[in-house]
Amino acid sequence: ISGAPNLVEGRELFGPQGIAVDTSATPPILYVADTFNNRVLAWRDAKAANGSPADLVIGQRDRVSTTPLGPGTSTTVGLSSPAGLAVDRNGNLYVVDAGNNRILRFGRPFNQTGDIIQPDFVIGQTSLNWPAANANDPNGNPTASTIATIVGNAIQRVEVTFDSQGNLWFADAGNGRILRYPAASLAPGSPNGPAADRVIGQPDFV
């Protein structure tokens, strides 16, 4: 079941590249991007004892599976090399699904039930179930609505964070730029694939 060399039982990490704390919850929730196990692990209490197993697994169906998932696999909403993490003021988790060139939002993961935690919003692609997840989809050219977290076969190191106004900032490493997504475009009911409204590191979005 596991494609990783480490023992997998729901408490270990393989190349983690992101961490976030949800301070809107009591106690605060800890999220860790277990990058090379293709999942995010969550602890309901950020002060959990050393060696405690995770309370929730995001991006896989169970605690022992680690194969890359996403578009083109049996689980289109699964994760492949998740990296940067951020939590908004409402407790929603944003995951840079770097292996799939997209950012997924998981609405209050601990409030969900079912065999896999479901995202409700995607940035960088136009659909959660798009059959492919190419960089700068659909034609390979950067726009205000595209991102590139893979260059060739190399997954880029990426970061994501929120400012005090609720705008989302993303280091779009594959395109050599930083993008800002306005808070209004992230509101409930907003369409997938929002456009950024500010770019740093390039003269324009193209």
Short mmCIF file of C-alpha atoms in Angstrom, two decimals:
data_model
loop_
_atom_site.label_atom_id
_atom_site.label_comp_id
_atom_site.label_asym_id
_atom_site.label_seq_id
_atom_site.Cartn_x
_atom_site.Cartn_y
_atom_site.Cartn_z
CA ILE A 1 0.00 0.00 0.00
CA SER A 2 2.80 2.35 0.88
CA GLY A 3 5.14 3.67 -1.77
CA ALA A 4 7.55 5.15 0.78
CA PRO A 5 10.58 3.58 2.49
CA ASN A 6 9.51 4.64 5.98
CA LEU A 7 7.23 2.68 8.31
CA VAL A 8 3.76 4.14 7.76
CA GLU A 9 1.17 4.02 10.50
CA GLY A 10 -0.09 7.61 10.76
CA ARG A 11 2.47 9.34 12.96
CA GLU A 12 5.67 9.52 10.88
CA LEU A 13 6.86 12.10 8.34
CA PHE A 14 8.84 11.81 5.12
CA GLY A 15 10.32 15.06 3.84
CA PRO A 16 7.78 17.44 5.43
CA GLN A 17 7.74 20.88 3.76
CA GLY A 18 4.89 22.80 5.34
CA ILE A 19 3.23 23.49 8.66
CA ALA A 20 0.23 25.53 9.78
CA VAL A 21 -1.69 26.07 13.00
CA ASP A 22 -5.42 26.80 13.14
CA THR A 23 -5.76 29.27 16.00
CA SER A 24 -9.49 29.71 15.38
CA ALA A 25 -10.03 26.35 17.11
CA THR A 26 -9.72 25.54 20.80
CA PRO A 27 -7.29 23.93 21.29
CA PRO A 28 -5.36 25.02 18.19
CA ILE A 29 -5.10 22.41 15.41
CA LEU A 30 -1.73 21.47 13.93
CA TYR A 31 -1.37 20.58 10.23
CA VAL A 32 1.84 19.20 8.70
CA ALA A 33 2.49 18.62 4.99
CA ASP A 34 3.97 15.11 4.92
CA THR A 35 5.25 15.84 1.46
CA PHE A 36 6.84 12.60 0.29
CA ASN A 37 4.09 10.51 1.85
CA ASN A 38 1.63 12.51 -0.32
CA ARG A 39 -0.62 13.56 2.54
CA VAL A 40 -1.27 16.12 5.22
CA LEU A 41 -1.41 14.95 8.83
CA ALA A 42 -3.50 16.80 11.39
CA TRP A 43 -3.44 16.80 15.18
CA ARG A 44 -6.57 18.08 16.90
CA ASP A 45 -4.42 19.53 19.67
CA ALA A 46 -1.19 21.24 18.65
CA LYS A 47 0.20 20.34 22.09
CA ALA A 48 -0.23 16.60 21.53
CA ALA A 49 2.33 14.41 23.28
CA ASN A 50 5.55 13.43 21.52
CA GLY A 51 5.01 10.55 19.12
CA SER A 52 1.22 10.86 19.11
CA PRO A 53 -0.48 9.50 15.98
CA ALA A 54 -2.29 12.03 13.82
CA ASP A 55 -6.01 12.44 14.42
CA LEU A 56 -6.76 13.02 10.73
CA VAL A 57 -5.16 12.18 7.38
CA ILE A 58 -5.86 14.42 4.36
CA GLY A 59 -5.10 13.37 0.80
CA GLN A 60 -5.17 9.60 1.37
CA ARG A 61 -7.95 7.16 2.25
CA ASP A 62 -6.23 5.73 5.32
CA ARG A 63 -3.17 6.01 7.56
CA VAL A 64 -0.99 3.52 5.69
CA SER A 65 -1.35 4.57 2.03
CA THR A 66 1.15 7.02 0.56
CA THR A 67 0.95 6.75 -3.24
CA PRO A 68 0.58 9.99 -5.24
CA LEU A 69 -3.05 10.78 -6.00
CA GLY A 70 -4.98 13.45 -7.90
CA PRO A 71 -6.14 13.95 -11.50
CA GLY A 72 -5.55 10.88 -13.63
CA THR A 73 -5.77 8.53 -10.64
CA SER A 74 -8.64 6.77 -8.90
CA THR A 75 -8.86 9.63 -6.40
CA THR A 76 -8.89 12.96 -8.21
CA VAL A 77 -9.10 14.94 -4.95
CA GLY A 78 -6.11 13.17 -3.40
CA LEU A 79 -2.70 14.76 -2.96
CA SER A 80 0.67 14.50 -4.65
CA SER A 81 3.66 16.09 -2.89
CA PRO A 82 1.73 18.63 -0.79
CA ALA A 83 3.97 21.48 0.31
CA GLY A 84 2.89 24.89 1.61
CA LEU A 85 -0.03 25.13 4.04
CA ALA A 86 -2.15 27.99 5.34
CA VAL A 87 -5.32 28.30 7.41
CA ASP A 88 -7.77 31.17 6.93
CA ARG A 89 -9.61 32.99 9.70
CA ASN A 90 -12.54 30.58 9.40
CA GLY A 91 -10.46 27.46 9.95
CA ASN A 92 -10.35 26.34 6.31
CA LEU A 93 -7.12 24.64 5.27
CA TYR A 94 -5.34 25.59 2.02
CA VAL A 95 -2.87 23.01 0.67
CA VAL A 96 -0.43 23.59 -2.16
CA ASP A 97 -0.84 20.27 -3.98
CA ALA A 98 2.51 20.76 -5.69
CA GLY A 99 2.55 17.50 -7.63
CA ASN A 100 -0.73 18.48 -9.25
CA ASN A 101 -0.07 22.19 -9.96
CA ARG A 102 -2.93 23.40 -7.79
CA ILE A 103 -3.97 24.76 -4.42
CA LEU A 104 -6.86 22.99 -2.70
CA ARG A 105 -9.11 24.32 0.04
CA PHE A 106 -10.45 21.88 2.60
CA GLY A 107 -13.32 23.41 4.55
CA ARG A 108 -12.79 22.81 8.29
CA PRO A 109 -11.35 19.31 7.87
CA PHE A 110 -12.28 18.06 11.35
CA ASN A 111 -15.94 18.80 10.63
CA GLN A 112 -15.94 16.38 7.69
CA THR A 113 -16.83 12.70 7.67
CA GLY A 114 -16.21 9.99 5.09
CA ASP A 115 -13.28 7.92 3.93
CA ILE A 116 -11.41 10.86 2.38
CA ILE A 117 -11.49 14.55 3.30
CA GLN A 118 -12.99 16.53 0.43
CA PRO A 119 -11.78 19.88 -0.92
CA ASP A 120 -14.40 22.44 -1.93
CA PHE A 121 -12.29 24.87 -3.97
CA VAL A 122 -9.25 24.86 -6.27
CA ILE A 123 -6.78 27.50 -7.40
CA GLY A 124 -4.61 26.99 -10.47
CA GLN A 125 -7.04 24.65 -12.21
CA THR A 126 -10.62 25.16 -13.37
CA SER A 127 -12.06 22.02 -11.79
CA LEU A 128 -11.45 19.70 -8.86
CA ASN A 129 -11.94 16.75 -11.21
CA TRP A 130 -10.01 17.97 -14.25
CA PRO A 131 -8.50 14.89 -15.96
CA ALA A 132 -5.01 16.40 -15.91
CA ALA A 133 -3.14 18.81 -13.67
CA ASN A 134 -0.60 20.47 -15.90
CA ALA A 135 1.43 23.55 -15.10
CA ASN A 136 -0.20 26.74 -16.43
CA ASP A 137 -3.17 24.72 -17.61
CA PRO A 138 -4.67 24.62 -20.23
CA ASN A 139 -2.06 25.80 -22.77
CA GLY A 140 1.15 26.00 -20.74
CA ASN A 141 1.33 29.79 -20.75
CA PRO A 142 1.16 31.77 -17.48
CA THR A 143 -1.89 33.95 -16.83
CA ALA A 144 -3.45 35.51 -13.75
CA SER A 145 -5.33 32.24 -13.16
CA THR A 146 -2.55 29.68 -13.63
CA ILE A 147 0.30 28.39 -11.51
CA ALA A 148 3.33 26.15 -12.05
CA THR A 149 4.59 24.04 -9.17
CA ILE A 150 6.34 21.53 -11.45
CA VAL A 151 9.10 22.48 -13.91
CA GLY A 152 10.09 19.52 -16.06
CA ASN A 153 9.86 16.69 -13.55
CA ALA A 154 11.05 18.80 -10.62
CA ILE A 155 8.58 19.86 -7.95
CA GLN A 156 9.26 23.41 -6.81
CA ARG A 157 9.50 24.62 -3.23
CA VAL A 158 6.43 26.80 -2.66
CA GLU A 159 4.87 28.83 0.13
CA VAL A 160 1.40 30.20 0.82
CA THR A 161 0.09 32.57 3.50
CA PHE A 162 -2.71 34.96 4.38
CA ASP A 163 -2.40 38.65 5.22
CA SER A 164 -4.49 40.48 7.81
CA GLN A 165 -7.14 41.37 5.21
CA GLY A 166 -7.70 37.73 4.23
CA ASN A 167 -5.89 37.94 0.89
CA LEU A 168 -3.96 34.80 -0.08
CA TRP A 169 -0.32 35.16 -1.15
CA PHE A 170 1.37 32.37 -3.09
CA ALA A 171 4.98 31.87 -4.20
CA ASP A 172 4.45 30.63 -7.76
CA ALA A 173 8.02 29.34 -8.04
CA GLY A 174 7.68 27.67 -11.43
CA ASN A 175 6.68 31.00 -12.95
CA GLY A 176 9.18 33.09 -10.99
CA ARG A 177 6.59 35.26 -9.29
CA ILE A 178 4.43 35.85 -6.23
CA LEU A 179 0.67 36.12 -6.67
CA ARG A 180 -2.03 37.66 -4.51
CA TYR A 181 -5.60 36.34 -4.60
CA PRO A 182 -8.08 38.85 -3.15
CA ALA A 183 -10.22 37.74 -0.24
CA ALA A 184 -13.40 38.34 -2.26
CA SER A 185 -12.38 35.67 -4.80
CA LEU A 186 -12.06 33.11 -2.00
CA ALA A 187 -15.52 33.67 -0.52
CA PRO A 188 -17.95 30.73 -0.29
CA GLY A 189 -19.56 30.05 -3.65
CA SER A 190 -16.76 31.66 -5.66
CA PRO A 191 -15.88 29.86 -8.90
CA ASN A 192 -12.83 27.62 -9.09
CA GLY A 193 -9.67 28.90 -10.73
CA PRO A 194 -9.75 32.52 -9.48
CA ALA A 195 -7.48 35.14 -10.97
CA ALA A 196 -4.78 36.83 -8.96
CA ASP A 197 -5.02 40.61 -8.75
CA ARG A 198 -1.38 41.40 -7.98
CA VAL A 199 1.97 40.03 -9.15
CA ILE A 200 5.47 40.53 -7.74
CA GLY A 201 8.59 39.49 -9.60
CA GLN A 202 7.25 39.99 -13.14
CA PRO A 203 6.00 43.08 -15.01
CA ASP A 204 2.61 41.46 -15.72
CA PHE A 205 0.69 38.19 -15.43
CA VAL A 206 1.83 36.77 -18.77
#
